[in-house]
């Protein structure tokens, strides 16, 4: 019996270096690839012009503004995303992005991992995947 593991490309938008490093390590520890991390909306725009991720982890407030235009673009492409923010109202985010996963900051590593796994489940159910 052969077993395969799906590997996703995860876009990380985070302006705090230590949090970005932690997110990167957690995504990689779960055997997925990281795009970024990006700390500016302008960097996200440029990155998304050349490649779309399978999913994304978004801090709401970055160095040069809020990520809602990026969230709108991801949603338009049916790309699941997780908001990981301490500056946003979860209820407002859910009303604007009902399919988004929300993990408020601060968050323990185990809580963040649980939310990342919820995000990866959404990817598996929204995008046709083939084993690598």
PDB file of C-alpha atoms in Angstrom:
ATOM      1  CA  UNK A   1       0.000   0.000   0.000  1.00  0.00           C
ATOM      2  CA  UNK A   2       1.513   3.336  -1.025  1.00  0.00           C
ATOM      3  CA  UNK A   3       0.978   6.420   1.064  1.00  0.00           C
ATOM      4  CA  UNK A   4       1.464   9.938  -0.184  1.00  0.00           C
ATOM      5  CA  UNK A   5       1.437  13.215   1.646  1.00  0.00           C
ATOM      6  CA  UNK A   6       0.078  16.321   0.030  1.00  0.00           C
ATOM      7  CA  UNK A   7       2.429  19.248   0.262  1.00  0.00           C
ATOM      8  CA  UNK A   8       0.967  22.728   0.050  1.00  0.00           C
ATOM      9  CA  UNK A   9       2.536  26.088  -0.679  1.00  0.00           C
ATOM     10  CA  UNK A  10       1.618  28.467   2.136  1.00  0.00           C
ATOM     11  CA  UNK A  11       1.921  32.233   1.675  1.00  0.00           C
ATOM     12  CA  UNK A  12       2.857  33.952   4.944  1.00  0.00           C
ATOM     13  CA  UNK A  13       2.117  37.643   5.460  1.00  0.00           C
ATOM     14  CA  UNK A  14       3.605  38.809   8.774  1.00  0.00           C
ATOM     15  CA  UNK A  15       5.543  41.946   9.668  1.00  0.00           C
ATOM     16  CA  UNK A  16       6.908  40.831  13.047  1.00  0.00           C
ATOM     17  CA  UNK A  17      10.175  38.924  12.389  1.00  0.00           C
ATOM     18  CA  UNK A  18       9.915  36.499  15.325  1.00  0.00           C
ATOM     19  CA  UNK A  19       6.298  35.626  14.544  1.00  0.00           C
ATOM     20  CA  UNK A  20       7.171  35.222  10.847  1.00  0.00           C
ATOM     21  CA  UNK A  21      10.004  32.872  11.790  1.00  0.00           C
ATOM     22  CA  UNK A  22       7.729  30.877  14.096  1.00  0.00           C
ATOM     23  CA  UNK A  23       5.021  30.593  11.421  1.00  0.00           C
ATOM     24  CA  UNK A  24       7.600  29.490   8.860  1.00  0.00           C
ATOM     25  CA  UNK A  25       8.960  26.802  11.166  1.00  0.00           C
ATOM     26  CA  UNK A  26       5.483  25.521  12.060  1.00  0.00           C
ATOM     27  CA  UNK A  27       4.427  25.285   8.408  1.00  0.00           C
ATOM     28  CA  UNK A  28       7.674  23.531   7.481  1.00  0.00           C
ATOM     29  CA  UNK A  29       7.376  21.189  10.485  1.00  0.00           C
ATOM     30  CA  UNK A  30       4.008  20.140   9.041  1.00  0.00           C
ATOM     31  CA  UNK A  31       5.836  19.294   5.762  1.00  0.00           C
ATOM     32  CA  UNK A  32       4.568  22.215   3.686  1.00  0.00           C
ATOM     33  CA  UNK A  33       6.438  24.864   1.694  1.00  0.00           C
ATOM     34  CA  UNK A  34       6.500  28.562   2.563  1.00  0.00           C
ATOM     35  CA  UNK A  35       6.119  31.526   0.204  1.00  0.00           C
ATOM     36  CA  UNK A  36       7.534  34.581   1.901  1.00  0.00           C
ATOM     37  CA  UNK A  37       7.201  35.609   4.578  1.00  0.00           C
ATOM     38  CA  UNK A  38       6.165  39.062   3.365  1.00  0.00           C
ATOM     39  CA  UNK A  39       5.975  42.032   5.682  1.00  0.00           C
ATOM     40  CA  UNK A  40       4.438  44.501   3.234  1.00  0.00           C
ATOM     41  CA  UNK A  41       1.274  44.440   1.133  1.00  0.00           C
ATOM     42  CA  UNK A  42       3.328  45.684  -1.832  1.00  0.00           C
ATOM     43  CA  UNK A  43       5.537  42.581  -1.571  1.00  0.00           C
ATOM     44  CA  UNK A  44       2.442  40.361  -1.499  1.00  0.00           C
ATOM     45  CA  UNK A  45       1.076  42.035  -4.642  1.00  0.00           C
ATOM     46  CA  UNK A  46       4.335  41.410  -6.511  1.00  0.00           C
ATOM     47  CA  UNK A  47       4.567  37.811  -5.318  1.00  0.00           C
ATOM     48  CA  UNK A  48       0.976  37.017  -6.313  1.00  0.00           C
ATOM     49  CA  UNK A  49       1.616  38.313  -9.841  1.00  0.00           C
ATOM     50  CA  UNK A  50       4.018  35.445 -10.472  1.00  0.00           C
ATOM     51  CA  UNK A  51       2.603  32.598  -8.389  1.00  0.00           C
ATOM     52  CA  UNK A  52      -0.526  31.716  -6.420  1.00  0.00           C
ATOM     53  CA  UNK A  53      -0.218  29.716  -3.200  1.00  0.00           C
ATOM     54  CA  UNK A  54      -2.419  26.821  -2.121  1.00  0.00           C
ATOM     55  CA  UNK A  55      -3.348  28.769   1.021  1.00  0.00           C
ATOM     56  CA  UNK A  56      -2.193  31.715   3.113  1.00  0.00           C
ATOM     57  CA  UNK A  57      -1.629  32.900   6.668  1.00  0.00           C
ATOM     58  CA  UNK A  58      -2.341  36.632   6.898  1.00  0.00           C
ATOM     59  CA  UNK A  59      -1.649  39.151   9.609  1.00  0.00           C
ATOM     60  CA  UNK A  60      -4.227  41.899   9.092  1.00  0.00           C
ATOM     61  CA  UNK A  61      -1.868  44.843   9.606  1.00  0.00           C
ATOM     62  CA  UNK A  62       1.451  44.859   7.804  1.00  0.00           C
ATOM     63  CA  UNK A  63       4.154  47.546   7.568  1.00  0.00           C
ATOM     64  CA  UNK A  64       2.430  49.385   4.708  1.00  0.00           C
ATOM     65  CA  UNK A  65      -1.267  48.733   5.380  1.00  0.00           C
ATOM     66  CA  UNK A  66      -3.985  46.133   5.791  1.00  0.00           C
ATOM     67  CA  UNK A  67      -4.134  42.887   3.817  1.00  0.00           C
ATOM     68  CA  UNK A  68      -7.779  42.984   2.751  1.00  0.00           C
ATOM     69  CA  UNK A  69      -7.039  43.517  -0.951  1.00  0.00           C
ATOM     70  CA  UNK A  70      -4.847  40.383  -0.800  1.00  0.00           C
ATOM     71  CA  UNK A  71      -7.578  38.456   1.059  1.00  0.00           C
ATOM     72  CA  UNK A  72     -10.071  39.565  -1.603  1.00  0.00           C
ATOM     73  CA  UNK A  73      -7.773  38.320  -4.364  1.00  0.00           C
ATOM     74  CA  UNK A  74      -7.223  34.980  -2.638  1.00  0.00           C
ATOM     75  CA  UNK A  75     -10.967  34.579  -2.098  1.00  0.00           C
ATOM     76  CA  UNK A  76     -11.616  35.362  -5.775  1.00  0.00           C
ATOM     77  CA  UNK A  77      -9.291  32.458  -6.669  1.00  0.00           C
ATOM     78  CA  UNK A  78     -10.909  30.162  -4.080  1.00  0.00           C
ATOM     79  CA  UNK A  79      -7.659  29.999  -2.097  1.00  0.00           C
ATOM     80  CA  UNK A  80      -8.265  29.327   1.613  1.00  0.00           C
ATOM     81  CA  UNK A  81      -6.598  31.587   4.163  1.00  0.00           C
ATOM     82  CA  UNK A  82      -6.154  32.043   7.864  1.00  0.00           C
ATOM     83  CA  UNK A  83      -6.131  35.402   9.628  1.00  0.00           C
ATOM     84  CA  UNK A  84      -3.513  35.412  12.390  1.00  0.00           C
ATOM     85  CA  UNK A  85      -3.850  38.829  13.979  1.00  0.00           C
ATOM     86  CA  UNK A  86      -4.085  40.620  17.273  1.00  0.00           C
ATOM     87  CA  UNK A  87      -5.446  43.797  15.707  1.00  0.00           C
ATOM     88  CA  UNK A  88      -8.636  42.607  14.086  1.00  0.00           C
ATOM     89  CA  UNK A  89     -12.172  41.911  15.197  1.00  0.00           C
ATOM     90  CA  UNK A  90     -12.846  38.221  14.565  1.00  0.00           C
ATOM     91  CA  UNK A  91     -16.571  38.793  14.117  1.00  0.00           C
ATOM     92  CA  UNK A  92     -15.962  41.449  11.452  1.00  0.00           C
ATOM     93  CA  UNK A  93     -13.469  39.196   9.671  1.00  0.00           C
ATOM     94  CA  UNK A  94     -15.935  36.281   9.687  1.00  0.00           C
ATOM     95  CA  UNK A  95     -18.741  38.465   8.351  1.00  0.00           C
ATOM     96  CA  UNK A  96     -16.538  39.703   5.478  1.00  0.00           C
ATOM     97  CA  UNK A  97     -14.737  36.374   4.893  1.00  0.00           C
ATOM     98  CA  UNK A  98     -17.045  33.604   6.136  1.00  0.00           C
ATOM     99  CA  UNK A  99     -14.766  30.800   4.913  1.00  0.00           C
ATOM    100  CA  UNK A 100     -11.616  32.170   6.553  1.00  0.00           C
ATOM    101  CA  UNK A 101      -9.966  30.452   9.490  1.00  0.00           C
ATOM    102  CA  UNK A 102      -9.257  32.862  12.343  1.00  0.00           C
ATOM    103  CA  UNK A 103      -6.513  32.385  14.926  1.00  0.00           C
ATOM    104  CA  UNK A 104      -6.082  35.439  17.169  1.00  0.00           C
ATOM    105  CA  UNK A 105      -2.713  36.562  18.510  1.00  0.00           C
ATOM    106  CA  UNK A 106      -1.212  35.753  20.857  1.00  0.00           C
ATOM    107  CA  UNK A 107      -1.607  32.054  20.256  1.00  0.00           C
ATOM    108  CA  UNK A 108       0.124  29.042  21.742  1.00  0.00           C
ATOM    109  CA  UNK A 109       2.062  26.828  19.320  1.00  0.00           C
ATOM    110  CA  UNK A 110      -0.478  24.021  19.780  1.00  0.00           C
ATOM    111  CA  UNK A 111      -3.416  26.351  19.085  1.00  0.00           C
ATOM    112  CA  UNK A 112      -1.714  27.743  15.986  1.00  0.00           C
ATOM    113  CA  UNK A 113      -0.941  24.216  14.775  1.00  0.00           C
ATOM    114  CA  UNK A 114      -4.603  23.249  15.245  1.00  0.00           C
ATOM    115  CA  UNK A 115      -5.684  26.250  13.165  1.00  0.00           C
ATOM    116  CA  UNK A 116      -3.086  25.520  10.480  1.00  0.00           C
ATOM    117  CA  UNK A 117      -4.405  21.969  10.211  1.00  0.00           C
ATOM    118  CA  UNK A 118      -7.935  23.375   9.806  1.00  0.00           C
ATOM    119  CA  UNK A 119      -6.588  25.548   6.979  1.00  0.00           C
ATOM    120  CA  UNK A 120      -4.920  22.567   5.294  1.00  0.00           C
ATOM    121  CA  UNK A 121      -8.181  20.608   5.494  1.00  0.00           C
ATOM    122  CA  UNK A 122      -9.893  23.463   3.652  1.00  0.00           C
ATOM    123  CA  UNK A 123      -7.235  23.272   0.935  1.00  0.00           C
ATOM    124  CA  UNK A 124      -7.820  19.558   0.519  1.00  0.00           C
ATOM    125  CA  UNK A 125     -11.556  20.160   0.076  1.00  0.00           C
ATOM    126  CA  UNK A 126     -11.400  23.197  -2.212  1.00  0.00           C
ATOM    127  CA  UNK A 127      -8.682  22.343  -4.707  1.00  0.00           C
ATOM    128  CA  UNK A 128      -8.197  19.218  -6.760  1.00  0.00           C
ATOM    129  CA  UNK A 129      -4.818  17.782  -5.842  1.00  0.00           C
ATOM    130  CA  UNK A 130      -2.627  15.150  -7.380  1.00  0.00           C
ATOM    131  CA  UNK A 131       0.114  13.367  -5.500  1.00  0.00           C
ATOM    132  CA  UNK A 132       3.639  14.592  -6.189  1.00  0.00           C
TER     133      UNK A 132
END
